[in-house]
PDB file of C-alpha atoms in Angstrom:
ATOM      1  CA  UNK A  10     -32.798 -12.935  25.121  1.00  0.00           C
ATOM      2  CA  UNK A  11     -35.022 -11.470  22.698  1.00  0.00           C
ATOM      3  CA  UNK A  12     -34.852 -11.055  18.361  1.00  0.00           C
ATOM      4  CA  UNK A  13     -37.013  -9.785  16.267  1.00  0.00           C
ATOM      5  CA  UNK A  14     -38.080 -12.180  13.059  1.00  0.00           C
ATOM      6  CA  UNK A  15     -38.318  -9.952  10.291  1.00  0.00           C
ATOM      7  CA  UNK A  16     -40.221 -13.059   9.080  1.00  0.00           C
ATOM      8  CA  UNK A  17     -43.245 -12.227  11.608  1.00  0.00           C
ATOM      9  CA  UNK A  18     -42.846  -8.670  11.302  1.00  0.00           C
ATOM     10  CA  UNK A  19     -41.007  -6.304  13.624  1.00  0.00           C
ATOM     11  CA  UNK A  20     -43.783  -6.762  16.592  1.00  0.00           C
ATOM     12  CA  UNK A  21     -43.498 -10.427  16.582  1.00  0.00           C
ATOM     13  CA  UNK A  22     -40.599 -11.711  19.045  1.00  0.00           C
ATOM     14  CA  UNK A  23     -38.867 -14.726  19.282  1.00  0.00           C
ATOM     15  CA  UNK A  24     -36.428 -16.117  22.495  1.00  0.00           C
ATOM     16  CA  UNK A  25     -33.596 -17.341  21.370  1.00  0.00           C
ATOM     17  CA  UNK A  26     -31.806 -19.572  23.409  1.00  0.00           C
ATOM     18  CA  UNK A  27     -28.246 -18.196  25.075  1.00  0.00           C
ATOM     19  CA  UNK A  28     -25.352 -20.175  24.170  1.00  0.00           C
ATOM     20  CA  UNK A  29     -23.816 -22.212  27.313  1.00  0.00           C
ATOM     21  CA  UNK A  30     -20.644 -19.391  27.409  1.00  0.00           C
ATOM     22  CA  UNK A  31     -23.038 -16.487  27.934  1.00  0.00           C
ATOM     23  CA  UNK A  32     -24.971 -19.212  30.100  1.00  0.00           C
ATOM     24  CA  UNK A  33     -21.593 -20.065  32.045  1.00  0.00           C
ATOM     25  CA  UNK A  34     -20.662 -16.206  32.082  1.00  0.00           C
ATOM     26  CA  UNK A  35     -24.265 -15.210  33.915  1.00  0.00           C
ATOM     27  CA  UNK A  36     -23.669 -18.027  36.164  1.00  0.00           C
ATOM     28  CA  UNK A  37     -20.035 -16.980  37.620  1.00  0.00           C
ATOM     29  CA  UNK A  38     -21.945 -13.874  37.989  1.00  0.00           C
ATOM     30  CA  UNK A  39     -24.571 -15.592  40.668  1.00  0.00           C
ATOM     31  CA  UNK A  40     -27.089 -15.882  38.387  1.00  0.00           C
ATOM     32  CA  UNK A  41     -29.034 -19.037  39.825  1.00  0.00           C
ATOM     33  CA  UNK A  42     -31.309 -19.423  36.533  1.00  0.00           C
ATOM     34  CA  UNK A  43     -28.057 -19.413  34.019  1.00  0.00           C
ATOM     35  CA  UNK A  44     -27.255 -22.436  36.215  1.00  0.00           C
ATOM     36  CA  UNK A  45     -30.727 -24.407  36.480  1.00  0.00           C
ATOM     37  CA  UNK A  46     -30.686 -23.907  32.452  1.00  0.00           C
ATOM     38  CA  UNK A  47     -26.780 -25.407  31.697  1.00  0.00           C
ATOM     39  CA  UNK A  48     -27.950 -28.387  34.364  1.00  0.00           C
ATOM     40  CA  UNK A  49     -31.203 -28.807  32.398  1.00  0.00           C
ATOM     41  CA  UNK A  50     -29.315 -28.291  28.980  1.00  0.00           C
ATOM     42  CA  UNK A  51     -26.869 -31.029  29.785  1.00  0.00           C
ATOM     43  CA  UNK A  52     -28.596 -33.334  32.236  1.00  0.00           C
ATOM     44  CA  UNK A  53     -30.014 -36.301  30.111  1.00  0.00           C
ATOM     45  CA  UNK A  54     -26.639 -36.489  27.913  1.00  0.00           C
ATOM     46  CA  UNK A  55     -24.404 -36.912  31.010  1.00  0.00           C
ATOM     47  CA  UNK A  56     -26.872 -39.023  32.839  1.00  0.00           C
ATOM     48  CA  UNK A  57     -27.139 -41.490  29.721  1.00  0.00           C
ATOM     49  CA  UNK A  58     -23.038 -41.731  29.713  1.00  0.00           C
ATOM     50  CA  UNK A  59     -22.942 -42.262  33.746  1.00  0.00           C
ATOM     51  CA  UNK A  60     -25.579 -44.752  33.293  1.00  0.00           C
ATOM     52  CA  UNK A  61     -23.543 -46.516  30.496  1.00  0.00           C
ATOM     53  CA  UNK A  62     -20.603 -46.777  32.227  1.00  0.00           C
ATOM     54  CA  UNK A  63     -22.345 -47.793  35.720  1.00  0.00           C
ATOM     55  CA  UNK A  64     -25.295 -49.851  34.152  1.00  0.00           C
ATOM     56  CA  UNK A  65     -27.625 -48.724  37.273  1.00  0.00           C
ATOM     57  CA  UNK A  66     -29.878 -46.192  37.084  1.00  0.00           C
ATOM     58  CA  UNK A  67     -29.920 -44.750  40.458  1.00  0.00           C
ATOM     59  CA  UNK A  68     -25.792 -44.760  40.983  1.00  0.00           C
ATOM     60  CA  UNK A  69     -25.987 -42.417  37.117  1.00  0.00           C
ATOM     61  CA  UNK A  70     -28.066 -40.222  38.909  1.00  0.00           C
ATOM     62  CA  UNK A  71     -26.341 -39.788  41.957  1.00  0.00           C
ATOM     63  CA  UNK A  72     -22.642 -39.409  39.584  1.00  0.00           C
ATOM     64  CA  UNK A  73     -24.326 -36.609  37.500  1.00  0.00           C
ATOM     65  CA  UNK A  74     -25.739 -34.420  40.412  1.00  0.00           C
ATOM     66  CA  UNK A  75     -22.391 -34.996  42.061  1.00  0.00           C
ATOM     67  CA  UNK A  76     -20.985 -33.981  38.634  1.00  0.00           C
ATOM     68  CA  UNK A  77     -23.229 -30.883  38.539  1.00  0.00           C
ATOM     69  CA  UNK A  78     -22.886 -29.739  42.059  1.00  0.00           C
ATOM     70  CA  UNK A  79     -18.745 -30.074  40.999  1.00  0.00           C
ATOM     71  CA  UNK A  80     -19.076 -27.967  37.838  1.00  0.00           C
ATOM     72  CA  UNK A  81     -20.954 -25.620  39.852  1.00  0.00           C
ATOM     73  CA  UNK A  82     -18.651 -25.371  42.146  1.00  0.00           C
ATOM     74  CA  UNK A  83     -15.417 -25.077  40.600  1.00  0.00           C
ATOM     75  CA  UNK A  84     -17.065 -22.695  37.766  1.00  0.00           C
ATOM     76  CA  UNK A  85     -14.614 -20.018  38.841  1.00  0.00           C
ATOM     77  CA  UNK A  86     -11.399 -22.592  37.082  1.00  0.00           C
ATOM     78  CA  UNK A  87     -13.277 -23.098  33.760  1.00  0.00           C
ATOM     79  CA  UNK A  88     -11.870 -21.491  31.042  1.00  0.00           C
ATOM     80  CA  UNK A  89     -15.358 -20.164  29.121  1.00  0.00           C
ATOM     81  CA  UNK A  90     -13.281 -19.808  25.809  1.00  0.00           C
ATOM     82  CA  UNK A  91     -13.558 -23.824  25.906  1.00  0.00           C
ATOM     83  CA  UNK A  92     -16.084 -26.225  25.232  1.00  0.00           C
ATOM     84  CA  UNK A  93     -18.257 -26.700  28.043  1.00  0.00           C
ATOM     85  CA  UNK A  94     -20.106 -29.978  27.375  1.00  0.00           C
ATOM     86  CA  UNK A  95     -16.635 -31.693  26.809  1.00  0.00           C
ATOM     87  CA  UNK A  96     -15.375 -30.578  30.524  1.00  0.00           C
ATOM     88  CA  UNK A  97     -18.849 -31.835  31.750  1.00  0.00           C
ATOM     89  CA  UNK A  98     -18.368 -35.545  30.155  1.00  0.00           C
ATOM     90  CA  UNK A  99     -15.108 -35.407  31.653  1.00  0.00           C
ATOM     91  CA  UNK A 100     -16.384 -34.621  35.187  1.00  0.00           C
ATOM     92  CA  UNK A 101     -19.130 -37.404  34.544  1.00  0.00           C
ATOM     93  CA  UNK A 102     -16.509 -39.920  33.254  1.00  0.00           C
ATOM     94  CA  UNK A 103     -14.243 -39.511  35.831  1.00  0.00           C
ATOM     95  CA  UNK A 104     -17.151 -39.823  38.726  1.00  0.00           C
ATOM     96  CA  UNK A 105     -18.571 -42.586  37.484  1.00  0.00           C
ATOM     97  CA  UNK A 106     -14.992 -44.470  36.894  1.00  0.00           C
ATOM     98  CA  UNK A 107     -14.543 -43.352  40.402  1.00  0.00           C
ATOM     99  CA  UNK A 108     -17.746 -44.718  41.629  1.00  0.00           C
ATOM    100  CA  UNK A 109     -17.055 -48.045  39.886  1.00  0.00           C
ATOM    101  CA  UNK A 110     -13.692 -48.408  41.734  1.00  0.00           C
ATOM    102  CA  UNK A 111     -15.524 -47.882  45.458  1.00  0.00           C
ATOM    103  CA  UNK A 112     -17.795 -50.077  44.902  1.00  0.00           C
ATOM    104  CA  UNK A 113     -15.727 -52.602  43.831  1.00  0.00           C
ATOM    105  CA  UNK A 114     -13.420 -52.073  47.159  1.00  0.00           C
ATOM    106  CA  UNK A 115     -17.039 -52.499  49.001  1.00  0.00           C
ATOM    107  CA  UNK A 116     -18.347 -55.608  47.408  1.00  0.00           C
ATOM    108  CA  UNK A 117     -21.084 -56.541  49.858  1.00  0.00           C
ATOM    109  CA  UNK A 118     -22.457 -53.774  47.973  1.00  0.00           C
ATOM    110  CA  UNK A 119     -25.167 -55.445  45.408  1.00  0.00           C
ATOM    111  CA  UNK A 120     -26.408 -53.336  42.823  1.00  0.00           C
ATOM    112  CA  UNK A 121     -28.719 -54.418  39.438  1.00  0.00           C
ATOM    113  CA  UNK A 122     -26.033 -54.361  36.464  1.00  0.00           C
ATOM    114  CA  UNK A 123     -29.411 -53.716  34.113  1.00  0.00           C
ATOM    115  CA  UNK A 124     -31.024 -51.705  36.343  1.00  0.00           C
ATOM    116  CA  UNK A 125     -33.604 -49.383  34.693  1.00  0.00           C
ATOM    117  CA  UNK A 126     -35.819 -46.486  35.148  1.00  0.00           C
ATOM    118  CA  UNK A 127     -37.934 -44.064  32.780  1.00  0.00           C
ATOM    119  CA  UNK A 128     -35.267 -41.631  32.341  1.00  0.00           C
ATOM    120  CA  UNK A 129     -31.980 -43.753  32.320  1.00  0.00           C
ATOM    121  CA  UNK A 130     -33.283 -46.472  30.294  1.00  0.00           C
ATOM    122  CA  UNK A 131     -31.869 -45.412  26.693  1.00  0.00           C
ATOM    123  CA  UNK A 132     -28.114 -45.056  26.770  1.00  0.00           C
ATOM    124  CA  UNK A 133     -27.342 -44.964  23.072  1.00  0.00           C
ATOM    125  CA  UNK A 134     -31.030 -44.568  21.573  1.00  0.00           C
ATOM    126  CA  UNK A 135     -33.887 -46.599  20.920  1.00  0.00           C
ATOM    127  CA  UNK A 136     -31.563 -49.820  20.453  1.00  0.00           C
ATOM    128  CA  UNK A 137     -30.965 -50.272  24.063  1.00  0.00           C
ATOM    129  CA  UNK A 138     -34.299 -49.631  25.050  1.00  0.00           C
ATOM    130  CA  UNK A 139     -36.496 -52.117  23.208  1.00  0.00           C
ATOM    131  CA  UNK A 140     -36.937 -55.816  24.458  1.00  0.00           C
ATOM    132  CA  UNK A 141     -34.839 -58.850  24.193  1.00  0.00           C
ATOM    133  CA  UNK A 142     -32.038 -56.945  21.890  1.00  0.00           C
ATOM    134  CA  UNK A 143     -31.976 -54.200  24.259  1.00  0.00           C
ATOM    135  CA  UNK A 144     -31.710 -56.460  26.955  1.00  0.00           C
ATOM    136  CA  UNK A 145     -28.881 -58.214  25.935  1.00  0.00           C
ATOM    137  CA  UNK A 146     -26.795 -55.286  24.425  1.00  0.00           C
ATOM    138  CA  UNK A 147     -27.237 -53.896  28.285  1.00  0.00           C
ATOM    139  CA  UNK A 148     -25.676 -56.975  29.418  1.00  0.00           C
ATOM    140  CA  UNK A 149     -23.004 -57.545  27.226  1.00  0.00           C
ATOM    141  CA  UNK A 150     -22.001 -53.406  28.050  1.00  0.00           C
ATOM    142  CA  UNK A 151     -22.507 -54.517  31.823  1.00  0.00           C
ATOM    143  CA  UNK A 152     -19.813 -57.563  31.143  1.00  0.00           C
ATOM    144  CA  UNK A 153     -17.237 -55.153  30.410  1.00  0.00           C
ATOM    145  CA  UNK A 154     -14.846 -53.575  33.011  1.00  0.00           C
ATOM    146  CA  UNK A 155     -15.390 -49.962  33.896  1.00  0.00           C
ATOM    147  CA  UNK A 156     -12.457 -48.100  31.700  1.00  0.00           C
ATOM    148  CA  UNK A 157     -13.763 -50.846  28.963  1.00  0.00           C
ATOM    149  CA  UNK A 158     -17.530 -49.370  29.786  1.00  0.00           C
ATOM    150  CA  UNK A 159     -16.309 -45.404  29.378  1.00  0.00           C
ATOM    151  CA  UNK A 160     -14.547 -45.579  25.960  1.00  0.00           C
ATOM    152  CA  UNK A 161     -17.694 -47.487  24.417  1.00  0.00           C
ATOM    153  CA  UNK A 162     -19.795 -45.109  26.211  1.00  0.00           C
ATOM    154  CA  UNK A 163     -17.709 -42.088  24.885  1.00  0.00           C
ATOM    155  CA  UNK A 164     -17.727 -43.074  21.548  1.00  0.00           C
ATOM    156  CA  UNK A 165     -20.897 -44.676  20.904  1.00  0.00           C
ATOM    157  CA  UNK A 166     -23.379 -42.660  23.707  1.00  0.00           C
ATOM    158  CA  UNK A 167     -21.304 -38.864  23.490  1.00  0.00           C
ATOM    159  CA  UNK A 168     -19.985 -39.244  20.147  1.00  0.00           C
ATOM    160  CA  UNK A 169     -16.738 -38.663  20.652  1.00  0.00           C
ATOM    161  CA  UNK A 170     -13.832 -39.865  18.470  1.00  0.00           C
ATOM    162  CA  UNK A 171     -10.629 -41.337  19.703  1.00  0.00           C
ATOM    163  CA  UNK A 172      -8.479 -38.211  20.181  1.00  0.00           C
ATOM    164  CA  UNK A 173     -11.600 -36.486  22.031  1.00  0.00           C
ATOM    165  CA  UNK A 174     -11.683 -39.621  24.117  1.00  0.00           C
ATOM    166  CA  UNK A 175      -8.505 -39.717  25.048  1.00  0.00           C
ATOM    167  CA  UNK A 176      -8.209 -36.088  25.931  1.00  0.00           C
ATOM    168  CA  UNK A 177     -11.446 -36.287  28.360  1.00  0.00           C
ATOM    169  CA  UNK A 178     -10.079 -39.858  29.774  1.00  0.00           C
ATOM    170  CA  UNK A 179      -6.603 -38.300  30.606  1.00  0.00           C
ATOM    171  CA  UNK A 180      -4.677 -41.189  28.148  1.00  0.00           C
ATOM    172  CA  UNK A 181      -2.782 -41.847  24.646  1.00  0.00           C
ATOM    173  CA  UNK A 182      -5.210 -42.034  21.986  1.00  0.00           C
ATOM    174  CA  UNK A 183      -3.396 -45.657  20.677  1.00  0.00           C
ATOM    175  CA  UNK A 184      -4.739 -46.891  24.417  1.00  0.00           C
ATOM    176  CA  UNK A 185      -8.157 -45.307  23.794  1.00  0.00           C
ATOM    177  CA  UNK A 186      -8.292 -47.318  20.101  1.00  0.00           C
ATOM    178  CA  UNK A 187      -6.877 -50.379  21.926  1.00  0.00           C
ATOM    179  CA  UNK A 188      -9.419 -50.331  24.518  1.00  0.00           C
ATOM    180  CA  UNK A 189     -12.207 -49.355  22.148  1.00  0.00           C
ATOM    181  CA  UNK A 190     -11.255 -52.825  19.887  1.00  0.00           C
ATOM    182  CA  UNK A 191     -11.083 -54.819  23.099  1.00  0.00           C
ATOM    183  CA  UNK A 192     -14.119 -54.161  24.251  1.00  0.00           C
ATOM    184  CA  UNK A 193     -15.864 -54.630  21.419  1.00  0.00           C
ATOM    185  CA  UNK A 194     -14.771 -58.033  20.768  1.00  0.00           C
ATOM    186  CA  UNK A 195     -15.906 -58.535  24.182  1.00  0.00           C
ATOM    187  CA  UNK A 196     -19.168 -57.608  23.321  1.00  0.00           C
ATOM    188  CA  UNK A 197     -19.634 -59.607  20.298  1.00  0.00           C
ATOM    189  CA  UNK A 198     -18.309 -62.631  22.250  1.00  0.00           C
ATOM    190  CA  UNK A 199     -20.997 -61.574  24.465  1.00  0.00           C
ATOM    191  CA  UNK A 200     -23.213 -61.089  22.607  1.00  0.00           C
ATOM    192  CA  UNK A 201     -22.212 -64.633  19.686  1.00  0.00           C
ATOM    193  CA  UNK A 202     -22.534 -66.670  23.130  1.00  0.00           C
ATOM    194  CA  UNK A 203     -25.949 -65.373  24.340  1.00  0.00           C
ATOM    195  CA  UNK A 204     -27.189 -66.231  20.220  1.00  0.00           C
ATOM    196  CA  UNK A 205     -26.291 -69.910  21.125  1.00  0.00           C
TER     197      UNK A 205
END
C-alpha cells in the first residue's frame, strides 16, 4: 500500500506496511504473498516460543511450519476481528506441548535439550544467548516439564500475562500463576545448585 508523506512532498511515496487483518483478509482471498508476509511477520516470535518450550532447535522449526501450514489451512475459521498473533502462539503452544508428549511416548528418541542453531539460539533475548549464563539458564528451562516450559515461555519469551496465558493454554488463570511460581523455583533451584 502506498501514502504520500506530506513531509517529502506530495511526489515522494512511502509503503506502509498492511496490518495482519487486511494481511489475513487478502489471504482468505488466495492471495499467496498476504500469506508469505503474515509467515515472515510472525516466524521468529513463534519459532523462539516453540524452541523454549522444546529446547531443540530443529523440533521448533518443524512445530512452527506445522503451525503455519495449520493457520493456513484453517484460515477460513479465524475470526479476523481477533488478534491474530495470539491464535498463532496458541497453535505454536499447543504443537509443541503436543510434540513434547510423542516424544516422550517414543523415548528411544534422543534429542539435544540445548540444542542450538543461528536462528533459534535466543529465546528470550540476548540473556540466553551469551556464554556460560546463557548456557545454564537453557538448562535450567530444559529441567522443567513441558506445561512448566510453556507458561515461562509465554510469559517471559511472548509477553503474555497470566489471564492471556491462560486463555491461549486452554486453563484457570490461578493454575497458570501456580505453574508460573513452580517453575520458577525450579529454576532457581536449578540454577542455586549449578552456582555450587
Amino acid at each position: 500500500m502506498l501514502a504520500t508523506d506530506p513531509a517529502q512532498g506530495m511526489d515522494a511515496e512511502v509503503t506502509v506496511p498492511l496490518s495482519d487483518r487486511k494481511l489475513l483478509g487478502a489471504a482468505r482471498r488466495g492471495s499467496a504473498e498476504a500469506v508469505d508476509t503474515l509467515i515472515d511477520r510472525h516466524w521468529d516470535r513463534a519459532n523462539r516460543i516453540a524452541y523454549g518450550i522444546l529446547g531443540d532447535a530443529h523440533a521448533a522449526e518443524d512445530v512452527t511450519q506445522e503451525a503455519m501450514l495449520s493457520i493456513v489451512r484453517n484460515l477460513g475459521r479465524f475470526d479476523p476481528y481477533r488478534p491474530f498473533q495470539p491464535w498463532l502462539h496458541r497453535i505454536v503452544t499447543n504443537k509443541a506441548l503436543d510434540w513434547t508428549r510423542a516424544r516422550a511416548r517414543r523415548p528411544e528418541i534422543v534429542v539435544d535439550p540445548l540444542g542450538d542453531s543461528p536462528r533459534t539460539g535466543q529465546i528470550a533475548g540476548d540473556e540466553l544467548s551469551q556464554g556460560e549464563e546463557g548456557d545454564r539458564l537453557r538448562e535450567a528451562l530444559a529441567a522443567l516439564t513441558p506445561d512448566y516450559r510453556a507458561v515461562i515461555v509465554l510469559r517471559f519469551v511472548a509477553g503474555y500475562g497470566p489471564k492471556e496465558t491462560a486463555q491461549l493454554l486452554g486453563i484457570p488463570a490461578g493454575t497458570v500463576s501456580s505453574r508460573l511460581n513452580r517453575a520458577l523455583e525450579q529454576m532457581r533451584k536449578q540454577l542455586e545448585v549449578s552456582d555450587e
